[in-house]
N, C-alpha and C. Protein backbone atom coordinates (compact mmCIF):
# COMPACT_ATOMS: atom_id res chain seq x y z
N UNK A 1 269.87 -69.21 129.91
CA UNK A 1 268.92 -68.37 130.58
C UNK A 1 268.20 -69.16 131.66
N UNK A 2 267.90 -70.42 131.37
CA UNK A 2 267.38 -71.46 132.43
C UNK A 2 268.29 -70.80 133.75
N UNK A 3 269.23 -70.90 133.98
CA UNK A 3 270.16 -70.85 135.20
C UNK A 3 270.26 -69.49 135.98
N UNK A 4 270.28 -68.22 134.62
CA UNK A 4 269.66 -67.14 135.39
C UNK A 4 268.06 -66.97 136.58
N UNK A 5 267.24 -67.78 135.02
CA UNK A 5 265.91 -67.65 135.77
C UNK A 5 265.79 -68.23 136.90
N UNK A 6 266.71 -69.33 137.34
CA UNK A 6 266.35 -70.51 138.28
C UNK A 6 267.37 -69.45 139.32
N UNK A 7 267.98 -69.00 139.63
CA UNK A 7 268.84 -68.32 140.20
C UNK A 7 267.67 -66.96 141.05
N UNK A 8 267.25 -66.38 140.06
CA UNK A 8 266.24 -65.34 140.71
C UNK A 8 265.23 -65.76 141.26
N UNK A 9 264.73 -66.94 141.02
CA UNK A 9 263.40 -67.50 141.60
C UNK A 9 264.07 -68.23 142.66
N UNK A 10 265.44 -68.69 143.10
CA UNK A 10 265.97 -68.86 144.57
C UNK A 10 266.20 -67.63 145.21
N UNK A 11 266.57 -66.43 144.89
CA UNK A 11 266.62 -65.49 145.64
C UNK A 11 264.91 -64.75 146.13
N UNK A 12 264.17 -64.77 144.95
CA UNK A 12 263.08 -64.54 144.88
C UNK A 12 262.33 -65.37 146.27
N UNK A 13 262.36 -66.78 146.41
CA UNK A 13 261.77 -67.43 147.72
C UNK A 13 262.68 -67.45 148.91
N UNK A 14 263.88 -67.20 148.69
CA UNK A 14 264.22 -66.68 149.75
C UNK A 14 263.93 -65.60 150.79
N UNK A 15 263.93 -64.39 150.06
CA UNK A 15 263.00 -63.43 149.70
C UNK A 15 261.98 -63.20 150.90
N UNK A 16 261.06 -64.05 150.29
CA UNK A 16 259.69 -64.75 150.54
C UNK A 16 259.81 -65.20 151.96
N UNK A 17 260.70 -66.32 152.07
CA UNK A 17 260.81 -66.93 153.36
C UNK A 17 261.17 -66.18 154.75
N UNK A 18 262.10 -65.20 153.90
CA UNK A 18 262.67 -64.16 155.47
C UNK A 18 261.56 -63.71 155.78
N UNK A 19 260.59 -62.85 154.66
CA UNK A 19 259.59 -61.68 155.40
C UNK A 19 258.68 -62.36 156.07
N UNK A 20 258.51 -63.70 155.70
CA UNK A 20 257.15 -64.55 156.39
C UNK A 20 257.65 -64.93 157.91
N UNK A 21 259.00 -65.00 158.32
CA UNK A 21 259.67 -65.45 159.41
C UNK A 21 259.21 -64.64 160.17
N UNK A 22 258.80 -64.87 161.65
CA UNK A 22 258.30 -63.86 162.58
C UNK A 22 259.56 -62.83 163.42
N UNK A 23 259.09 -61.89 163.53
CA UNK A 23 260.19 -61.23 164.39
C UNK A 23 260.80 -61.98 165.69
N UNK A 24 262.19 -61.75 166.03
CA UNK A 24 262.62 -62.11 167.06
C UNK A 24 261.77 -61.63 168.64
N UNK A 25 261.49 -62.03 169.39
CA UNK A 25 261.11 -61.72 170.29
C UNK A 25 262.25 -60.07 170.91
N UNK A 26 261.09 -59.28 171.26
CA UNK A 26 261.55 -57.91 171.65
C UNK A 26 262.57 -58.07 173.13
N UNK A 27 263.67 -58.08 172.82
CA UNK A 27 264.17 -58.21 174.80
C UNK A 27 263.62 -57.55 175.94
N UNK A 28 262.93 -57.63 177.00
CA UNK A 28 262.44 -56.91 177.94
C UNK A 28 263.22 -57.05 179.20
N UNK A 29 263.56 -56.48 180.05
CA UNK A 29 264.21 -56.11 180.90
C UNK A 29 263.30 -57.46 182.34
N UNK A 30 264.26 -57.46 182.57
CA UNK A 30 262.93 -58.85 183.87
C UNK A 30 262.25 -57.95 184.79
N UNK A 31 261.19 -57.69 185.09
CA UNK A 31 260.09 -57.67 185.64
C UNK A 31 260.64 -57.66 187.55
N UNK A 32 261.28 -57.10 188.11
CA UNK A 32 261.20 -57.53 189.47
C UNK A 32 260.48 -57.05 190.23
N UNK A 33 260.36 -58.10 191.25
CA UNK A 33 258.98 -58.33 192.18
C UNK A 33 259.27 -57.47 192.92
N UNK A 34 258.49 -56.94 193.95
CA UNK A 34 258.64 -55.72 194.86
C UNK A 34 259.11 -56.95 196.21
N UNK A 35 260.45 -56.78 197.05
CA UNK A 35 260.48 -57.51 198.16
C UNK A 35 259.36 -57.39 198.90
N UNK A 36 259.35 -58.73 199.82
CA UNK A 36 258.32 -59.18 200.51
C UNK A 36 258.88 -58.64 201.61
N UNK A 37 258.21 -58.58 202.34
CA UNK A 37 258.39 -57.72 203.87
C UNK A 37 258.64 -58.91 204.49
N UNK A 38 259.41 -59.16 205.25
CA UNK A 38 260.18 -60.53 205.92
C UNK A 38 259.37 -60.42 207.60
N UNK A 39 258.42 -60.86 207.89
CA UNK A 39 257.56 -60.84 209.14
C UNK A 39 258.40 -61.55 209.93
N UNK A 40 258.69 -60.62 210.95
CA UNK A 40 259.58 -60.87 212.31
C UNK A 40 258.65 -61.16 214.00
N UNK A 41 258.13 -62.31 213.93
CA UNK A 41 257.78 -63.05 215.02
C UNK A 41 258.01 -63.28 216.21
N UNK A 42 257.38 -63.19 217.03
CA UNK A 42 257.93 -62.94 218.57
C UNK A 42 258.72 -64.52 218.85
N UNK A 43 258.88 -65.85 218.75
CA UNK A 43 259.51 -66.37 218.62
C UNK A 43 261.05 -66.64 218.19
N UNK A 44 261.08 -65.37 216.79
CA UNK A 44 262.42 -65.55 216.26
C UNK A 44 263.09 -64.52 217.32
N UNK A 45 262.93 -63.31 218.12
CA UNK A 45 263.22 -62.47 218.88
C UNK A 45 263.46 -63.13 219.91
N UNK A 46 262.92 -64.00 220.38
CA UNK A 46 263.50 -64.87 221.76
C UNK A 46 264.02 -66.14 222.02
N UNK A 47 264.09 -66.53 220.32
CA UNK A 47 265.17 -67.04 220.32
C UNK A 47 266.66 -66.67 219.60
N UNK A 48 266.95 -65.72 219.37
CA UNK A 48 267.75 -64.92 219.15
C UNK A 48 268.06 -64.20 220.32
N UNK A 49 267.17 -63.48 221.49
CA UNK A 49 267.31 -63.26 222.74
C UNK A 49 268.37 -64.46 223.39
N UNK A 50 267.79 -66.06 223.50
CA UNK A 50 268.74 -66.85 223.82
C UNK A 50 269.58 -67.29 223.65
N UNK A 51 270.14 -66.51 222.39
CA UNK A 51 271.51 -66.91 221.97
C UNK A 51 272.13 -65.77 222.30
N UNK A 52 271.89 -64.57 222.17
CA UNK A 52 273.04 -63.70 222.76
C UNK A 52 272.92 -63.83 224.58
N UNK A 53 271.99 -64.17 225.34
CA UNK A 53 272.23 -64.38 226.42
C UNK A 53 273.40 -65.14 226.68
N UNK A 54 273.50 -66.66 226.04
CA UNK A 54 274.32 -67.85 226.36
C UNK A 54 276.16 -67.19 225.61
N UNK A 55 275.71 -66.26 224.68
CA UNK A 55 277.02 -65.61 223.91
C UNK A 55 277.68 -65.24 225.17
N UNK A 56 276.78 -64.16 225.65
CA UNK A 56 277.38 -63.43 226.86
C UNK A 56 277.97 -64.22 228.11
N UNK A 57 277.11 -65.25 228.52
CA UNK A 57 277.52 -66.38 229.67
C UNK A 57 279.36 -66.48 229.15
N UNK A 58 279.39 -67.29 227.80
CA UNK A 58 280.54 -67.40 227.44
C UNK A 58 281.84 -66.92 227.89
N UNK A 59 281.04 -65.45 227.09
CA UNK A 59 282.39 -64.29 227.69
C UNK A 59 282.71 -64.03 228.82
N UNK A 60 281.47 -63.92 229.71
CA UNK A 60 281.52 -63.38 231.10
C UNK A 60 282.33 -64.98 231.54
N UNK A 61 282.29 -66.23 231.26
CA UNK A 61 283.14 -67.85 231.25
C UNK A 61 284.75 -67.41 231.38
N UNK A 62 285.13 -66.03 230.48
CA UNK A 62 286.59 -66.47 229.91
C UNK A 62 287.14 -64.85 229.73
N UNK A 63 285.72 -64.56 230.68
CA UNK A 63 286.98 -62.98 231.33
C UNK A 63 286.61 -61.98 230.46
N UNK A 64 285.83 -62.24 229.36
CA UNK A 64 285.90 -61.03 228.49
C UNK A 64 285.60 -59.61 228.82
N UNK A 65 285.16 -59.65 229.81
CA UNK A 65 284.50 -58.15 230.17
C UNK A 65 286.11 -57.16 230.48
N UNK A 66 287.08 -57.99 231.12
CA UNK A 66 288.10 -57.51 231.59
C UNK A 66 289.22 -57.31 230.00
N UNK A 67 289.33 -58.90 229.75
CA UNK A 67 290.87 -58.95 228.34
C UNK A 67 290.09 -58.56 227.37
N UNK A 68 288.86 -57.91 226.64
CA UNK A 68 288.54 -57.67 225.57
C UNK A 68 287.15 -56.90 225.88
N UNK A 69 287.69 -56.09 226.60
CA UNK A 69 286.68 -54.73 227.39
C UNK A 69 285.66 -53.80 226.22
N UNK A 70 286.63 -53.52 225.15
CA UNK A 70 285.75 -52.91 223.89
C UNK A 70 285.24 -53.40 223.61
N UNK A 71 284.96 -54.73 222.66
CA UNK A 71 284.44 -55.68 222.04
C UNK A 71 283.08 -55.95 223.09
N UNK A 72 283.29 -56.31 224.45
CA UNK A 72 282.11 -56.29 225.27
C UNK A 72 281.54 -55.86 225.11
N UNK A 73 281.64 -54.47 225.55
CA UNK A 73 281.09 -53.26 226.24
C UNK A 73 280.07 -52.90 224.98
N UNK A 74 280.96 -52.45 223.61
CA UNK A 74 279.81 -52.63 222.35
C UNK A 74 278.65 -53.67 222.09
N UNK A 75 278.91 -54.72 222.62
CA UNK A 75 277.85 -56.17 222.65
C UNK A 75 276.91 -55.67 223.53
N UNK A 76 277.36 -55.36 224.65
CA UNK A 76 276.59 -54.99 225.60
C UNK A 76 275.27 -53.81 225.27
N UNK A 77 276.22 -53.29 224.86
CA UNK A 77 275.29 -51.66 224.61
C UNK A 77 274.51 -52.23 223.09
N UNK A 78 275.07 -53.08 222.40
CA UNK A 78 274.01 -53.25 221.29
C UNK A 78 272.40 -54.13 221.76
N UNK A 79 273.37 -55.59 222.94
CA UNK A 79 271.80 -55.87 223.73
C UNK A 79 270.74 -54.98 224.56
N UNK A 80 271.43 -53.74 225.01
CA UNK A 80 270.83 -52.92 225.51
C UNK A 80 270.01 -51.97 224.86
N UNK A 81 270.48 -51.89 223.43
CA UNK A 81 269.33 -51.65 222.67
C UNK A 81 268.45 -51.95 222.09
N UNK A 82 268.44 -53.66 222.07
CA UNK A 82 267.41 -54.55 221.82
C UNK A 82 266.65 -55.12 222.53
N UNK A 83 266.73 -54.83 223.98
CA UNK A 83 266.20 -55.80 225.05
C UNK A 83 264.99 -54.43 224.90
N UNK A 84 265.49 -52.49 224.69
CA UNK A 84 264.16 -51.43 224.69
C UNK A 84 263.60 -51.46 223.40
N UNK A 85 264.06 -52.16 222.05
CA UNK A 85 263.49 -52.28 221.21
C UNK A 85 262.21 -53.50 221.16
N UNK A 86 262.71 -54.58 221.98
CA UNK A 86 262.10 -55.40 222.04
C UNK A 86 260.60 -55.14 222.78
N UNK A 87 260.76 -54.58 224.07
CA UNK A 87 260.15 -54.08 225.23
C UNK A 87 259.09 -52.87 224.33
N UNK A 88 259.31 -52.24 223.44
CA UNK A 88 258.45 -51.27 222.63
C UNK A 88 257.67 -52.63 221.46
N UNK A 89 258.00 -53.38 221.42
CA UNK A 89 257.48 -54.28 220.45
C UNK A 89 257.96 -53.58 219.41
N UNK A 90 259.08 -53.62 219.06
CA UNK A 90 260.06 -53.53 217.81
C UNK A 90 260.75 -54.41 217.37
N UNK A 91 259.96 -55.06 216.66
CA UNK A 91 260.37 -56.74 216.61
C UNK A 91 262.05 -56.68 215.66
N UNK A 92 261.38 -56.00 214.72
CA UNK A 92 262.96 -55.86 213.79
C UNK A 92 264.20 -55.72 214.12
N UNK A 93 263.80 -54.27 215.01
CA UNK A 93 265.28 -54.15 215.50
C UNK A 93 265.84 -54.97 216.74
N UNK A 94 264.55 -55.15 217.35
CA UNK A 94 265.31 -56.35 218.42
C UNK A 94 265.69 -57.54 218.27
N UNK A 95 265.46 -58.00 216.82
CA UNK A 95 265.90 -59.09 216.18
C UNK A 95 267.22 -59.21 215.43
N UNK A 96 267.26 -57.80 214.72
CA UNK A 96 268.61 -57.46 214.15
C UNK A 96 269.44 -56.97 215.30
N UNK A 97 268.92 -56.27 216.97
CA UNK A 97 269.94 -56.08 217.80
C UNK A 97 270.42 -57.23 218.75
N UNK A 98 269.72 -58.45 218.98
CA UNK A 98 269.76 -59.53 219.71
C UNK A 98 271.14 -60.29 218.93
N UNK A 99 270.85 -59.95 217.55
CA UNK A 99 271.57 -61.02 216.71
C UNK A 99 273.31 -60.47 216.70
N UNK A 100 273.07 -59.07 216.51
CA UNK A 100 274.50 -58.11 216.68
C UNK A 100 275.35 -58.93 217.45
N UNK A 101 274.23 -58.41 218.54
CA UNK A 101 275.01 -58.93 220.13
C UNK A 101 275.40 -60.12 220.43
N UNK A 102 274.64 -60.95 219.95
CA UNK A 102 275.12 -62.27 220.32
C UNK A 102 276.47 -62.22 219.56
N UNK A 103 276.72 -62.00 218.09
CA UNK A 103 277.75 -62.10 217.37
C UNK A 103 278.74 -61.15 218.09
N UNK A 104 278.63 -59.90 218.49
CA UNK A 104 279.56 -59.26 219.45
C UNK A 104 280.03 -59.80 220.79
N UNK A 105 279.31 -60.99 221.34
CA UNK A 105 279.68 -61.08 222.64
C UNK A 105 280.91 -62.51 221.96
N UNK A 106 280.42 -63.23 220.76
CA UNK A 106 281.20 -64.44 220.24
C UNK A 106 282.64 -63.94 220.43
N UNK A 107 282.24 -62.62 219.73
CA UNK A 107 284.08 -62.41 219.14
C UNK A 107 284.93 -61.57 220.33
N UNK A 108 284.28 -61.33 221.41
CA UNK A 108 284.91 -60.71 222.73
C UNK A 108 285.22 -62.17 223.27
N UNK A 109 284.41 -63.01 223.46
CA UNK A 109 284.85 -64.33 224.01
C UNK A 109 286.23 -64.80 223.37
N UNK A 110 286.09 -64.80 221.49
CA UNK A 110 287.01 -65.39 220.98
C UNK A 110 288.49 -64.75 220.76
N UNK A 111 288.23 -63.10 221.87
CA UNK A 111 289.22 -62.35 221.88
C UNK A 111 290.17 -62.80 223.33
N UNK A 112 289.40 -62.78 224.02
CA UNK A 112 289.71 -63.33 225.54
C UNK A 112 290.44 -64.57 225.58
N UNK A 113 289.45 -65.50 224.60
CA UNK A 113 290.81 -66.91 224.81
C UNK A 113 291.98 -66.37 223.83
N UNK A 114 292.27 -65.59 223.03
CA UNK A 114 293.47 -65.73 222.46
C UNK A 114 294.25 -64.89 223.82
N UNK A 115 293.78 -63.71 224.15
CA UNK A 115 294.59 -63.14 225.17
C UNK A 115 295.26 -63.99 226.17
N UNK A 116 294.31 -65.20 226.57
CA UNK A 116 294.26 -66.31 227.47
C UNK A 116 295.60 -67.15 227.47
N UNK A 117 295.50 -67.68 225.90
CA UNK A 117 296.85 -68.32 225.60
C UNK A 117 298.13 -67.40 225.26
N UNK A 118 297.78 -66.36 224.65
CA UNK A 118 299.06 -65.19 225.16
C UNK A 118 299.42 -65.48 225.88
N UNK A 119 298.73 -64.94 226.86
CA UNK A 119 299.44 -64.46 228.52
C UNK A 119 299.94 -66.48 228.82
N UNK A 120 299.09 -67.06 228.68
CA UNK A 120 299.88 -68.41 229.58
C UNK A 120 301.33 -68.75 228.77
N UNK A 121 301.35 -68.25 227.02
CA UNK A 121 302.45 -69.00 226.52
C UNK A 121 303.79 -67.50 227.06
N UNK A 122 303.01 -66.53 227.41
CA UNK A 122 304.09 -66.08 227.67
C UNK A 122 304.47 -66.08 229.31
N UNK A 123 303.75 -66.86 230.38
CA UNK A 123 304.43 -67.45 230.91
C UNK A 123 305.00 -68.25 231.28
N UNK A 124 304.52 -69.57 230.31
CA UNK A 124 305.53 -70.67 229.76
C UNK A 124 307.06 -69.83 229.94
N UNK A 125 307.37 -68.93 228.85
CA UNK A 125 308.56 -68.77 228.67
C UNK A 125 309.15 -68.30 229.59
N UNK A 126 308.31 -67.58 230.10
CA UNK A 126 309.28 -66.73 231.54
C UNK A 126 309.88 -67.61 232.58
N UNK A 127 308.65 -68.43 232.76
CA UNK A 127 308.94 -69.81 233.57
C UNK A 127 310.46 -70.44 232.82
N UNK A 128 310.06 -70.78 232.20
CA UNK A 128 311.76 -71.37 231.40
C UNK A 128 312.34 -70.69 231.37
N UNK A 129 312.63 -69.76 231.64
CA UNK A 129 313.64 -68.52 231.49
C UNK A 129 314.52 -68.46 232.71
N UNK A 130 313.43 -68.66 233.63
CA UNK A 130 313.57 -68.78 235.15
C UNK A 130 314.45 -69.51 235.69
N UNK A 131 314.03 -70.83 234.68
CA UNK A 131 314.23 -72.23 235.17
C UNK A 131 316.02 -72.54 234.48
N UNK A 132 316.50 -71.44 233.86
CA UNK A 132 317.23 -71.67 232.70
C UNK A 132 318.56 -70.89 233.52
N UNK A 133 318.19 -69.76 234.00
CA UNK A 133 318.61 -68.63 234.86
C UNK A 133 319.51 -69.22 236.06
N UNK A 134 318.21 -69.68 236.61
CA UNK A 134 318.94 -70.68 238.18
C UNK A 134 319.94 -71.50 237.84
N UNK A 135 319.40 -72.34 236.66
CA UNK A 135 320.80 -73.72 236.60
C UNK A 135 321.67 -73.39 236.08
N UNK A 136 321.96 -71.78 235.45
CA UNK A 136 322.95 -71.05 235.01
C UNK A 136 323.75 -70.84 235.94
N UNK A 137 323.21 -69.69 237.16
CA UNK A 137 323.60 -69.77 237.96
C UNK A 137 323.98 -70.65 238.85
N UNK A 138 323.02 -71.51 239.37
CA UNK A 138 324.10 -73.03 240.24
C UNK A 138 325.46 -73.04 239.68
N UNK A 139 325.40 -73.45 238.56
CA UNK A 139 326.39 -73.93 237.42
C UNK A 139 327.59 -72.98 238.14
N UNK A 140 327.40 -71.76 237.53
CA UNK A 140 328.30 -70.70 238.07
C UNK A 140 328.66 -70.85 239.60
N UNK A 141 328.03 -70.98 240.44
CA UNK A 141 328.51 -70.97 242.05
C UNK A 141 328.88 -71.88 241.87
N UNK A 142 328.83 -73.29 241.63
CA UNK A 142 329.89 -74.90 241.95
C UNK A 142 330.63 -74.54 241.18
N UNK A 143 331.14 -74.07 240.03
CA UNK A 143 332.20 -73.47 239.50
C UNK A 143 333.21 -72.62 240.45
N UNK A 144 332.72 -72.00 240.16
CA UNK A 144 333.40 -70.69 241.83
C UNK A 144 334.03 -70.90 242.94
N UNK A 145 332.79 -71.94 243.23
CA UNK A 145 333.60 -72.41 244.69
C UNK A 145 334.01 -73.68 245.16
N UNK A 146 334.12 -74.00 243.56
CA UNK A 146 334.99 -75.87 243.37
C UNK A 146 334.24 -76.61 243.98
N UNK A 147 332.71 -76.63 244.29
CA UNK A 147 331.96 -77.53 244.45
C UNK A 147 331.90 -78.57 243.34
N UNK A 148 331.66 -79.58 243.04
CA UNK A 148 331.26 -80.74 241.78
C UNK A 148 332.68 -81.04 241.35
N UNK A 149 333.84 -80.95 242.22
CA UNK A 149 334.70 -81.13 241.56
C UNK A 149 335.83 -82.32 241.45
C-alpha cells in the first residue's frame, strides 16, 4: 500500500504544480503603427529635378528622341507633369514625377544605344558583304578574260 499511497501523492503534486503554473501568455496580433507621412522637401524635388534633366541631356547625347521616340516622348510628358506639379507646390507628385522621368529618359537613352550598335553591326556586315561581292566579282572578270594567268 506504501507504493499506491506514494504513487497518488505524485500525481496529487503534480496536480498541484500544473494549476499553480501561470497561463501561457495570450497571442496578440502585433500592434501596427499607422505610417508616417514621408515629408517631401523642396530640396529632394530639385534634386531629383537634376537628375532627370541630365537623364534627358543623355538621350537627347544618343538620338533618343528620334531611335526610341515612345520611350521619350512618355519621359517627356511625365516631366511635363512634374515641372506643373512642382510649379503648384506639389511636392509629392513632382517628386514621384521628376523621378519617373528621369528613369524614363535612362531607358530611352539605353534604347538608342542598343539601336546604335544594331544599325552599326548591321553595317559592319553589309560593308563585308560588299567587300566580299567585289573580290567575287574581280575574281570572276580575271577569270573571264584570262587576266592573272
Amino acid at each position: 500500500m506504501k507504493k499506491g499511497s506514494q504513487w497518488i501523492l505524485v500525481v496529487l503534486l503534480g496536480l498541484f504544480l500544473a494549476s499553480c503554473a501561470s497561463a501561457p501568455p495570450a497571442e496578440t496580433d502585433p500592434v501596427e503603427e499607422p505610417a508616417q507621412a514621408v515629408v517631401v522637401d523642396r530640396a529632394a524635388v530639385d534634386a531629383a529635378k537634376i537628375s532627370a534633366d541630365q537623364a534627358r541631356v543623355k538621350a537627347d547625347n544618343v538620338k533618343a528622341p528620334k531611335a526610341a521616340a515612345t520611350e521619350y516622348k512618355a519621359a517627356a510628358d511625365m516631366y511635363d507633369k512634374a515641372e506643373k506639379a512642382d510649379k503648384s507646390d506639389n511636392l509629392d507628385a513632382a517628386l514621384e514625377g521628376y523621378n519617373s522621368a528621369a528613369a524614363g529618359f535612362m531607358a530611352a537613352a539605353d534604347s538608342a544605344e542598343k539601336a546604335r550598335k544594331a544599325a552599326e553591326e548591321a553595317m559592319k556586315k553589309s560593308d563585308k558583304a560588299i567587300s566580299d561581292t567585289e573580290a567575287a566579282a574581280d575574281k570572276a572578270y580575271r577569270e573571264a578574260t584570262g587576266e592573272g594567268q
